[in-house]
Coordinates of C-alpha atoms and ligand atoms in Angstrom, one line a residue:
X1 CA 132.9 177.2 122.4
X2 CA 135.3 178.0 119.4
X3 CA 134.3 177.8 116.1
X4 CA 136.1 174.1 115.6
X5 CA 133.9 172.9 118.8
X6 CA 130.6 173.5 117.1
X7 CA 131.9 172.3 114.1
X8 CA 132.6 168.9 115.7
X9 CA 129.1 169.3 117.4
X10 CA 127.0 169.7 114.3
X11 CA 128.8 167.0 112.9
X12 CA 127.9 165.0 116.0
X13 CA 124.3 166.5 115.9
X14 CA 124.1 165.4 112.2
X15 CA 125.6 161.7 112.6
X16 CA 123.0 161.2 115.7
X17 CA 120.5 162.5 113.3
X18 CA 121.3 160.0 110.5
X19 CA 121.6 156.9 112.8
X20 CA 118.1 157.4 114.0
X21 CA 116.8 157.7 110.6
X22 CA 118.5 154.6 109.8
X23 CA 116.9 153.0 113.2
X24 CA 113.8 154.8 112.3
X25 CA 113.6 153.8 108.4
X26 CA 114.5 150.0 109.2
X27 CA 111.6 150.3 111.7
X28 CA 109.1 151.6 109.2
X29 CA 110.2 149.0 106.7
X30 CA 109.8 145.8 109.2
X31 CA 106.6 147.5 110.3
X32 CA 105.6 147.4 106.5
X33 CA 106.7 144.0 105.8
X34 CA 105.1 143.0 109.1
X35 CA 101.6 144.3 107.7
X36 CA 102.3 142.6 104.8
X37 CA 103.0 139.3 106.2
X38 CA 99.1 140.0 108.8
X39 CA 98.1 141.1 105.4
X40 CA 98.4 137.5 103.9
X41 CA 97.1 135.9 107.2
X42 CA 94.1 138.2 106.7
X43 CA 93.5 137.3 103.9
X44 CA 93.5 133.7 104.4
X45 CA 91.8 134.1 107.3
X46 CA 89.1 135.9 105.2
X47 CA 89.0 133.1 102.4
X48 CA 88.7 130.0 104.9
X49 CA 85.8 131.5 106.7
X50 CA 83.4 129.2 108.0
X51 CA 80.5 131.0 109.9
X52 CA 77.7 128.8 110.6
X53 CA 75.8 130.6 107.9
X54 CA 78.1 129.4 105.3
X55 CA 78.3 126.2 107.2
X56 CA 74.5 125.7 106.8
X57 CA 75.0 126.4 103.0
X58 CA 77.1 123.3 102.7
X59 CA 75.3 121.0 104.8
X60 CA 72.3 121.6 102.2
X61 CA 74.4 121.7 99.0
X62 CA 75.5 118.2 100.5
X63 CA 71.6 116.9 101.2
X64 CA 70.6 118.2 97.6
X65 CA 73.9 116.7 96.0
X66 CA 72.8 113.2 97.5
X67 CA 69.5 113.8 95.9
X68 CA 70.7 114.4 92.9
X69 CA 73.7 111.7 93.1
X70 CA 70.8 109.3 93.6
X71 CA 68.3 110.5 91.3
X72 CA 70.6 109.6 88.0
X73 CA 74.5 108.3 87.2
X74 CA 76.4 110.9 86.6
X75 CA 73.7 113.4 87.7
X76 CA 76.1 114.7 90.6
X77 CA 79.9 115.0 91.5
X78 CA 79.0 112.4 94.1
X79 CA 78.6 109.3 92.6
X80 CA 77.0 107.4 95.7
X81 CA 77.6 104.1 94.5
X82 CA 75.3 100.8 95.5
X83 CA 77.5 98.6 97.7
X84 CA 74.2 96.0 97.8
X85 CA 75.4 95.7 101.3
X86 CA 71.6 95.6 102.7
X87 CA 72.0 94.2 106.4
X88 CA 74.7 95.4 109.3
X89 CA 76.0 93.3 111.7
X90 CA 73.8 93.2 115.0
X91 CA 76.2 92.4 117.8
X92 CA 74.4 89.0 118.0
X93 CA 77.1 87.2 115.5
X94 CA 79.0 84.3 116.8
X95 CA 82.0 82.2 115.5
X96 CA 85.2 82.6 113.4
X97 CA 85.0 84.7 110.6
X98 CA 88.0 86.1 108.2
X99 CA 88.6 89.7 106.4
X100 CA 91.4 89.4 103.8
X101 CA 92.2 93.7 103.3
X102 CA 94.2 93.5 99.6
X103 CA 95.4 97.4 99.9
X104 CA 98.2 98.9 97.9
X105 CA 101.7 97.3 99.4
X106 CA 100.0 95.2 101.8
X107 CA 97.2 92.5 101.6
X108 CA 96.4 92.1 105.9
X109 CA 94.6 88.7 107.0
X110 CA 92.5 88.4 110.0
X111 CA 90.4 86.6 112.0
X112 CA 87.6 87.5 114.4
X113 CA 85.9 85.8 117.0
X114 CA 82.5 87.4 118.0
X115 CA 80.6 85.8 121.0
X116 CA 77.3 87.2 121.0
X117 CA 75.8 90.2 122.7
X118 CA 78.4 93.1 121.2
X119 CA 81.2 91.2 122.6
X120 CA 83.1 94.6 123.0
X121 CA 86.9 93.1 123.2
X122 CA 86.9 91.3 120.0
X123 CA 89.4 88.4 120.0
X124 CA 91.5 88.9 116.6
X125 CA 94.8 87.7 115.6
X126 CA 96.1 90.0 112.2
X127 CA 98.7 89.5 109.9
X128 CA 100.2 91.4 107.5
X129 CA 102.2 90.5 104.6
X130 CA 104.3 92.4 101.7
X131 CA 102.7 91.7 98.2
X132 CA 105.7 90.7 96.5
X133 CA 106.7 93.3 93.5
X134 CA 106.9 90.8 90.6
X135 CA 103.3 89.3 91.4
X136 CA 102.0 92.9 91.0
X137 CA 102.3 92.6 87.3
X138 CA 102.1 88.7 86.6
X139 CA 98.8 87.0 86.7
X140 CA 95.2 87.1 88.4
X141 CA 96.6 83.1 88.8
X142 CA 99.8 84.3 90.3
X143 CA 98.7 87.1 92.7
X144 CA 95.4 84.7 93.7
X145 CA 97.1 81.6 94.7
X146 CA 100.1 83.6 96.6
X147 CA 97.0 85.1 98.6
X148 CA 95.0 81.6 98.7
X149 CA 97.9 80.1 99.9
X150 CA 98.9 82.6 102.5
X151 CA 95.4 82.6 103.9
X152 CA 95.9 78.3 103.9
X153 CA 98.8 78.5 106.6
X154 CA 96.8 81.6 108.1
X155 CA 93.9 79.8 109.1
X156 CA 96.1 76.2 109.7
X157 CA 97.9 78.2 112.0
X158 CA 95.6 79.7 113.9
X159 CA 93.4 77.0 114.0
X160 CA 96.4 74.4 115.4
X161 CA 94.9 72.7 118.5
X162 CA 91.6 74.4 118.3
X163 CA 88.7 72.5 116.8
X164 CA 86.8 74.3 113.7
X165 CA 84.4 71.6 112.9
X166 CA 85.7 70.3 108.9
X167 CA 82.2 70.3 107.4
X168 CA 81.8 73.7 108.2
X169 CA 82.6 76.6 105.7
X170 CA 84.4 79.6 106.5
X171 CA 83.1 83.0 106.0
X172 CA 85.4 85.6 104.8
X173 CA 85.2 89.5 103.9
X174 CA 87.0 90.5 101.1
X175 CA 87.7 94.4 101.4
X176 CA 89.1 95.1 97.8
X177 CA 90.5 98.4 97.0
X178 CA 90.2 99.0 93.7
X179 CA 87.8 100.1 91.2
X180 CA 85.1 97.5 90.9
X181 CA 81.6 97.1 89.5
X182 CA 79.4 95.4 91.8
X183 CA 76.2 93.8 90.7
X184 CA 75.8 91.9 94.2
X185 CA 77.6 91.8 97.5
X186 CA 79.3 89.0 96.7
X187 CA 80.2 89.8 93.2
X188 CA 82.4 92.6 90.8
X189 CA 84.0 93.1 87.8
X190 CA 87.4 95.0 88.2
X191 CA 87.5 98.1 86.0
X192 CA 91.0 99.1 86.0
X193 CA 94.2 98.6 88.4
X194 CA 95.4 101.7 90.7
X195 CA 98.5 101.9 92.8
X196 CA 101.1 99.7 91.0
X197 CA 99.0 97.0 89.7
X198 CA 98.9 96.3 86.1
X199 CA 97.3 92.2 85.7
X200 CA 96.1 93.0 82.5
X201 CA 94.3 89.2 81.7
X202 CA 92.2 90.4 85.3
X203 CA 90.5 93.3 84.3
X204 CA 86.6 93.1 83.3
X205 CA 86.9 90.1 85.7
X206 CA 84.8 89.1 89.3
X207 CA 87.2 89.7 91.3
X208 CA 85.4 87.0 94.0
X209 CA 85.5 84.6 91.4
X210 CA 89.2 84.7 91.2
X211 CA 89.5 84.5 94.6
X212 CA 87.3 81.6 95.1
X213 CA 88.9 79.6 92.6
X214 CA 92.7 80.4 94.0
X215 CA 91.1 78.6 97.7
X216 CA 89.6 76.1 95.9
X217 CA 92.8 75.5 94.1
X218 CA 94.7 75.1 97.6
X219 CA 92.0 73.2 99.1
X220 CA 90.9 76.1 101.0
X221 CA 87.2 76.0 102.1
X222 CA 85.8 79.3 102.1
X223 CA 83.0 81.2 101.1
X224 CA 83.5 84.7 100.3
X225 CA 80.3 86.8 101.0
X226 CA 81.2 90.2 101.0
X227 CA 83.2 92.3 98.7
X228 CA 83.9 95.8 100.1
X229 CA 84.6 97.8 97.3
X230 CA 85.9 101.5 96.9
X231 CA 87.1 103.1 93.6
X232 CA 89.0 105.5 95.4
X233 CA 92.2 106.2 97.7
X234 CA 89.8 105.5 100.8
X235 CA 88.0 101.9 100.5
X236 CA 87.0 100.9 104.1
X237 CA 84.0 103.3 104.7
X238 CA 81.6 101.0 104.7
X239 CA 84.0 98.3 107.1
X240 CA 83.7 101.0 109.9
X241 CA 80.0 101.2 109.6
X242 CA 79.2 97.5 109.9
X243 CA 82.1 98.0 112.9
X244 CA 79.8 100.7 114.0
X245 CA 76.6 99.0 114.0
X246 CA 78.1 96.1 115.8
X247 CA 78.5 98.2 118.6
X248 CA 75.8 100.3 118.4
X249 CA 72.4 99.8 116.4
X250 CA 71.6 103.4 116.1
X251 CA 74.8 104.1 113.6
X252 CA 73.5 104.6 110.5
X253 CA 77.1 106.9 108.9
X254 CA 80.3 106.3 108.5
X255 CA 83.0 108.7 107.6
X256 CA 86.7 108.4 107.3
X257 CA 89.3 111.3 107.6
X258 CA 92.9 109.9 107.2
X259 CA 94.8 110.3 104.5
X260 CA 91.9 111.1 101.9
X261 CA 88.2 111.3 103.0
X262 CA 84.9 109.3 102.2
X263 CA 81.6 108.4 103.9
X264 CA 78.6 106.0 103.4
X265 CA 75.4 105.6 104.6
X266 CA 72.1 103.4 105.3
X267 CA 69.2 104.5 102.5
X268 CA 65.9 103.6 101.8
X269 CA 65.9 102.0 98.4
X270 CA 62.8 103.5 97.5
X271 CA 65.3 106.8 97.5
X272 CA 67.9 105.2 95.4
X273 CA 66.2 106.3 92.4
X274 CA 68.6 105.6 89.5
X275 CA 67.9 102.0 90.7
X276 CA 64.6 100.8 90.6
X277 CA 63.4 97.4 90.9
X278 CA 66.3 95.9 93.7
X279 CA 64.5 94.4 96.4
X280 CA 66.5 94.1 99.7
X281 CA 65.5 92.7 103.1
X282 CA 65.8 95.5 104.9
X283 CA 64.4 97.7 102.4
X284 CA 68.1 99.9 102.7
X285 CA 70.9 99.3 101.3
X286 CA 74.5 101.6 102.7
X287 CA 75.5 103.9 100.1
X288 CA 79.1 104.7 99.3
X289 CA 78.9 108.8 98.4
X290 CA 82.2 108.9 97.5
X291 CA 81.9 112.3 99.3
X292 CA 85.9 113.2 98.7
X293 CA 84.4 114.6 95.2
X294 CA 81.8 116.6 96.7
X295 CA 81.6 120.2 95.1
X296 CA 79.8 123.5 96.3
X297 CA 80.2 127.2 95.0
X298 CA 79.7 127.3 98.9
X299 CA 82.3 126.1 100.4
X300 CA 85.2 128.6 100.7
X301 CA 87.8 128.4 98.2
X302 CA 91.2 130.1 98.5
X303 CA 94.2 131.2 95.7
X304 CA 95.9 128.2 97.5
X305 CA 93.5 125.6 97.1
X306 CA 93.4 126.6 93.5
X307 CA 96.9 126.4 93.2
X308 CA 97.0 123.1 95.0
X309 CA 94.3 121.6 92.5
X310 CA 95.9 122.7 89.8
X311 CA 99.4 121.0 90.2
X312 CA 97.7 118.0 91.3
X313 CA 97.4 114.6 89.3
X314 CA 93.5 114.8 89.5
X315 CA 92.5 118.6 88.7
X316 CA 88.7 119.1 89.3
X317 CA 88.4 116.2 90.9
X318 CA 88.4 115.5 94.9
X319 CA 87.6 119.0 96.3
X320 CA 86.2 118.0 99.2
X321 CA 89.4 115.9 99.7
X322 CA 91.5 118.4 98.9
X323 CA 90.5 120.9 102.0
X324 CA 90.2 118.2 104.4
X325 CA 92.2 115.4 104.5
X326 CA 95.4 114.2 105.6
X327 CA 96.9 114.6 102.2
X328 CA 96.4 117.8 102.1
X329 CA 96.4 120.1 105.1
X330 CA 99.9 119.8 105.4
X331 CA 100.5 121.3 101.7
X332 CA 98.2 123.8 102.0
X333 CA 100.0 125.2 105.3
X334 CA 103.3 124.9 103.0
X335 CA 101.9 127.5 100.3
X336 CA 100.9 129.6 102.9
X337 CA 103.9 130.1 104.3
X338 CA 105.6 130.1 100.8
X339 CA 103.4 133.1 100.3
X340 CA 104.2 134.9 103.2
X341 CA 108.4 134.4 102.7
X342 CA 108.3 135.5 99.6
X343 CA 106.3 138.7 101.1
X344 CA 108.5 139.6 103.1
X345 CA 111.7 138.2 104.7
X346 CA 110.4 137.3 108.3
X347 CA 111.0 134.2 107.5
X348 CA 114.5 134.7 106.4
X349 CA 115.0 134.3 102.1
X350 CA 113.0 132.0 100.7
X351 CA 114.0 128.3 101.9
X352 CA 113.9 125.9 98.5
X353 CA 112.0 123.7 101.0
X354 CA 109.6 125.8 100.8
X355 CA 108.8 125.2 97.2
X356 CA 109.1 121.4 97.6
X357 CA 105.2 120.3 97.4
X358 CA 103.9 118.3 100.0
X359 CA 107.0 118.4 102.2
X360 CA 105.4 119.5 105.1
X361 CA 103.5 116.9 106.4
X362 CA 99.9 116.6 108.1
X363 CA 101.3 115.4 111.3
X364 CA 104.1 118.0 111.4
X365 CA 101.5 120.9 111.2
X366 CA 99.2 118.9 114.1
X367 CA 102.6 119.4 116.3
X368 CA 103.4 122.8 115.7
X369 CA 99.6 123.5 116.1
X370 CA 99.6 122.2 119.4
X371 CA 102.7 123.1 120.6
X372 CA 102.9 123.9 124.2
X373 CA 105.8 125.2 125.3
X374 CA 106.1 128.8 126.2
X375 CA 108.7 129.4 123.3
X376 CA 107.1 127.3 120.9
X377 CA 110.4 125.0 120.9
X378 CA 108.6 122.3 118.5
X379 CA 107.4 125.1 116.0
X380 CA 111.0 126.1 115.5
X381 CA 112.5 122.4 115.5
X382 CA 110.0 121.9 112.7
X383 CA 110.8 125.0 110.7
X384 CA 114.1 124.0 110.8
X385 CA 114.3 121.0 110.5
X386 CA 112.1 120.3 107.8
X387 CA 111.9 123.5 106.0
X388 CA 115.0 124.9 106.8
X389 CA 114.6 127.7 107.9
X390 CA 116.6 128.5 110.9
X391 CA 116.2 131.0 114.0
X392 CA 112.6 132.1 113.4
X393 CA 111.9 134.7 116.1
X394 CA 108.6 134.1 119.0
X395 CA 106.3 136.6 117.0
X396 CA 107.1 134.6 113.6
X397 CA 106.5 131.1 115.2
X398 CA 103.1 131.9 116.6
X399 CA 102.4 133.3 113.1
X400 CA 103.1 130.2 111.6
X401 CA 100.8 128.3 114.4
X402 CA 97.9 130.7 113.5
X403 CA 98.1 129.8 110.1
X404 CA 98.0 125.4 110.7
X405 CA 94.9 126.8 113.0
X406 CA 93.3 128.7 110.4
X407 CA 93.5 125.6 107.9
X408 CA 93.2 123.0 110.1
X409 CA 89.9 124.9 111.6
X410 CA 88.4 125.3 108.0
X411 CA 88.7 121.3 107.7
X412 CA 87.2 120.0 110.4
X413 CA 84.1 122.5 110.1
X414 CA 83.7 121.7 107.2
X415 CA 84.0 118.2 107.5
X416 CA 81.4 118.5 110.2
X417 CA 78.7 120.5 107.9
X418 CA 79.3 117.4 105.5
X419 CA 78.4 114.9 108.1
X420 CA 75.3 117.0 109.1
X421 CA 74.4 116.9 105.3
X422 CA 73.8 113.5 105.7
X423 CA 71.8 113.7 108.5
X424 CA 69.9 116.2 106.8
X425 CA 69.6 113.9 103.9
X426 CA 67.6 111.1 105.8
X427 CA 66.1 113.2 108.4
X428 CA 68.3 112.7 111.5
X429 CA 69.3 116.7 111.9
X430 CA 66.6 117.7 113.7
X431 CA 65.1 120.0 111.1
X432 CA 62.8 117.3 109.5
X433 CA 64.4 117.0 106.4
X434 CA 65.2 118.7 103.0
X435 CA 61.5 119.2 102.1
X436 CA 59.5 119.5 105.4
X437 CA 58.6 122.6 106.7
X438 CA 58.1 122.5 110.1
X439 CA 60.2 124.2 112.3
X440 CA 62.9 122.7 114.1
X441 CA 60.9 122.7 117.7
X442 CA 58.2 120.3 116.8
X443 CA 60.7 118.0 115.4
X444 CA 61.9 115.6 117.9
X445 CA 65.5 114.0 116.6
X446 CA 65.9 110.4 117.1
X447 CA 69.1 109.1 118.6
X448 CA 72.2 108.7 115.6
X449 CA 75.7 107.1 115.9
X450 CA 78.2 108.4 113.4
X451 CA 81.1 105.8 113.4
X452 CA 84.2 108.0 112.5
X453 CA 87.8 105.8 111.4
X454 CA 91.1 107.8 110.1
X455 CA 94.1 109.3 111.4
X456 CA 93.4 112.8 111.2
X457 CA 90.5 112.4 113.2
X458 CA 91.7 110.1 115.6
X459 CA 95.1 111.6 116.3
X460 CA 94.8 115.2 115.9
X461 CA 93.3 116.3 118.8
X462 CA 92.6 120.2 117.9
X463 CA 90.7 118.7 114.2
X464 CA 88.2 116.4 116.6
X465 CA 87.3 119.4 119.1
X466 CA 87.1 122.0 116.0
X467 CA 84.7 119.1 114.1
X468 CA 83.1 118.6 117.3
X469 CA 82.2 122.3 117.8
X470 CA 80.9 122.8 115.1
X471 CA 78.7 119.6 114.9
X472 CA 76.7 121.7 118.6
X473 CA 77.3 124.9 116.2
X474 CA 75.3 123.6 113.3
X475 CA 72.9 121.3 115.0
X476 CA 72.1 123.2 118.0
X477 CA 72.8 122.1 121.5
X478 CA 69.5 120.0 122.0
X479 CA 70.1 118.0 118.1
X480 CA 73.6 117.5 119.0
X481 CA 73.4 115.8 122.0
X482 CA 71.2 113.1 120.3
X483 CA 74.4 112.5 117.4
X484 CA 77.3 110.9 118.5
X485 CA 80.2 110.4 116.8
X486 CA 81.8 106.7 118.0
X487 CA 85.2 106.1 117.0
X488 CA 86.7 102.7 115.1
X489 CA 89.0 100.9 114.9
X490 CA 89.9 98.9 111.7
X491 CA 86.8 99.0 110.5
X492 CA 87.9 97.6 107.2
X493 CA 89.4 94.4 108.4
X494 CA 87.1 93.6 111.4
X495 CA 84.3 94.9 109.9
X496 CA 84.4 93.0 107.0
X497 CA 84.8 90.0 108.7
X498 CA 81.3 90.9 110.6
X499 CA 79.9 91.9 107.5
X500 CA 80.8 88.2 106.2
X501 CA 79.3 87.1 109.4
X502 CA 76.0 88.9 109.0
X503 CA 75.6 87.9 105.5
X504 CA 76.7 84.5 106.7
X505 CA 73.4 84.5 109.0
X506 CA 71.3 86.5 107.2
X507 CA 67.6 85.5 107.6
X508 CA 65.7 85.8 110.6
X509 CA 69.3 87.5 112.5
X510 CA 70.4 89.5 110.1
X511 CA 69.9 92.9 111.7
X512 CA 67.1 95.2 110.7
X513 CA 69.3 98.9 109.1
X514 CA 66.8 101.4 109.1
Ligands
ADP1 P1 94.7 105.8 105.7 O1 93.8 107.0 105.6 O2 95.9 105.9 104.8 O3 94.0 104.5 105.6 P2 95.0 106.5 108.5 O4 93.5 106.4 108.7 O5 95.9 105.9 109.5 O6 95.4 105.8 107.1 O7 95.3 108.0 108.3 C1 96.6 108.4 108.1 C2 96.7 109.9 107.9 O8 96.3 110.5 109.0 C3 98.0 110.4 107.5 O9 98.2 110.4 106.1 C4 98.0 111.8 108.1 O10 97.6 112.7 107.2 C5 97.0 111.7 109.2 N1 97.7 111.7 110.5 C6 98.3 110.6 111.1 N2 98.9 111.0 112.3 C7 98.5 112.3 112.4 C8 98.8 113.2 113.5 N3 99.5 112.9 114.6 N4 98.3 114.4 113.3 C9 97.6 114.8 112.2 N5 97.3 114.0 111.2 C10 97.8 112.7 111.3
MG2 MG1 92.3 103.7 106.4

């Protein structure tokens, strides 16, 4: 070889040399950006932990909270409010009763025909109506005699052909979703409008007063006996526990995971200590904890739950809510991600969707979580569709599915150490309760019905077995096959309208709670 042929070799030698560094240096950096990007799953992996030690920290934080919620007002971020609902339905109700749900766009109607012993297919007709925009902000006379008189050609309707005697009254359950005072179950003084409303001359009110007159006014016969009330996103917790009892005697908790969270419960009133001196029947009365606002330095806080709370309406306020509902999950997935593209660029440069809050929705996460296919075909729709980012490769997609399981996971555990708080709370978890001693063998637990209502739970299949899991994980296998967790539906129209029938019967029927 000539001096001009090693030339050209060396050259060649030399470009080969510098294309490998290139292939090698791009290599090292997607490596780095790679451990960057496992770096942030890590780390939330690390900050949603939720072994069954911490787990057992939370369902006691929730036990003493209740204590203390019920000790004095204000005395915890639980408020558990008196709903002087003292006796459930008992399955033994017969007739025609009504529910009238007012709710934030809609107000539903319905009507419910129980026949005695649990009638399991309850006959109902429902209907829904639009709560026109201008009656929003008119009158309590306007608004009440648009709903009395919608309810008239309800019940004329329905009752076309079909004899409901003329002497008798009607019973009706009033599910009300808006701050309110009660003083009895058939009586409450609205505090302040939410969600659009603003009938000034109606607040400090009883809102079954207004009601009542508006039927009266029509010529309506109807006596209203229970108003369900909830000052908070989620008002038909204690609905789906009458709805629970109904079917099963032994429920004595309800909880609701959909768009925002909240539970109630049957207490003894002899525990309700911030309320001495009311009597009931039963000697219970269900409890609304409000439990959306539960806090606990125990339950495991990330930089994106902080973030979330901070750029939300209600900072402070709602924590519970905030890493377990409906609302939520989806948002927290979002910030995740947000995180992670702005890491690194597996996920292409930073899509502006991915700095739109609350975008990515809680249903959208439940699909790429349980996404199939081999190629996760749904995931990428998804990503692009919604967040626009296009052509995200195999390994990236099934990053972003570990990361909806790592949130979604956190949620439903820790929903699940809530509902064994209560349990804890009046005795039902096998461990004798808050101030007992004895060990969990010599305590026998008695059977408990949980009646669950909400779309998260009831359509997100991976949330129910992660919840469910860890109810065996907590409890233990023997204490968790005596809870059962029943699912409703529309507790908060049929169930008021079985609450209206059990008050309706009260007496010698009305069914014994504790
Ligand atoms: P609400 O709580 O508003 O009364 P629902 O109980 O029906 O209404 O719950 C609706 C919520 O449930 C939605 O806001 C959503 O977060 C959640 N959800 C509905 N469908 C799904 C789904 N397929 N997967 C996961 N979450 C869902
Ligand atoms: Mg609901």
């Amino acid at each position: 070889m000539g001096k001009v042929g090693v030339a050209v070799a060396a050259a060649g030698a030399a470009a080969a040399c510098v294309a490998a560094a290139v292939v090698v240096g791009r290599r090292v950096r997607r490596r780095r950006k790679w451990g960057k990007v496992l770096g942030v799953l890590r780390e939330v992996e690390e900050g949603c932990e939720t072994s069954v030690g911490r787990l057992k920290q939370v369902v006691d934080a929730m036990a003493v909270e209740m204590h203390a919620g019920l000790a004095s007002e204000g005395g915890s971020k639980l408020r558990m409010l008196l709903t002087f609902v003292d006796n459930l339905p008992s399955g033994s109700e017969k007739g025609t009763y009504y529910a009238l749900h007012l709710g934030g766009t809609y107000f539903r109607m319905l009507r419910v025909k129980p026949e005695g012993q649990r009638s399991l297919a309850l006959a109902r007709d429902v209907e829904r109506q639009l709560i026109p925009q201008h009656l929003m902000t008119s009158t309590t006379e306007d608004l009440f005699d648009f709903i009395a008189s919608s309810l008239k050609e309800f019940v004329e309707r329905e009752e076309n052909g079909s004899a409901f005697p003329l002497d008798r009254r009607r019973e009706l359950g009033f599910t009300f979703s808006y701050p309110v005072k009660q003083t009895s179950v058939s009586s409450g003084i609205l505090i302040k409008w939410t969600k659009g409303f603003a009938i000034e001359d109606m607040v400090g009110k009883d809102v079954v007063d207004c009601l009542q007159q508006a039927l009266t006014r029509k010529g309506l016969s109807m006596r209203v006996s229970a108003l369900v009330d909830f000052p908070s996103l989620v008002n038909d917790t204690v609905g789906t526990l009458a709805l629970g009892h109904y079917h099963d005697a032994d429920t004595v908790a309800a909880v609701i995971i959909g768009t925002g969270t909240n539970a109630c419960y049957v207490e003894r009133m002899d525990a309700i200590i911030k309320c001495q001196g009311i009597l009931t029947s039963s000697g219970g009365m269900v409890v609304n904890m409000e439990w959306g606002n539960f806090w606990s330095s125990h339950l495991p806080r990330t930089s994106y739950d902080i973030d979330l709370d901070a750029n939300s309406p209600n900072p402070n306020e709602q924590g519970f809510e905030k890493m377990i509902s409906g609302m939520y999950l989806g948002d927290i997935v979002r910030r995740v991600l947000l995180r992670m593209s702005q890491e690194s660029d597996i996920l292409g440069p930073v899509s502006p969707k991915l700095l739109t809050p609350f975008i990515l929705r809680t249903p959208l996460v439940a699909s790429m979580h349980e996404d199939d296919s081999p190629d996760l075909a749904k995931v990428a729709k998804i990503l692009g569709d919604t967040l626009e980012i296009p052509d995200v490769p195999l390994k990236v997609r099934k990053l972003v599915v570990n990361v909806c399981d790592v949130v979604t996971r956190r949620a439903a555990r820790l929903a699940a150490a809530g509902i064994v708080g209560i349990l804890k709370k009046i005795g039902r978890d096998g461990s004798g309760g808050i101030t007992s001693g004895r060990s969990r063998s010599d305590v026998r637990i008695k059977r408990t019905a949980v009646a669950i209502e909400g779309g998260l739970y009831t359509n997100y299949a991976m949330f129910r077995e992660y919840l469910n899991e860890a109810m065996v994980e907590i409890l233990g296998e023997d204490a968790a096959e005596q809870v059962i967790l029943e699912v409703m539906e529309d507790g908060s129209g049929i169930g008021a309208s079985l609450l209206a029938a059990s008050h309706a019967s009260h007496g010698p029927d009305a069914a014994q709670m504790l």
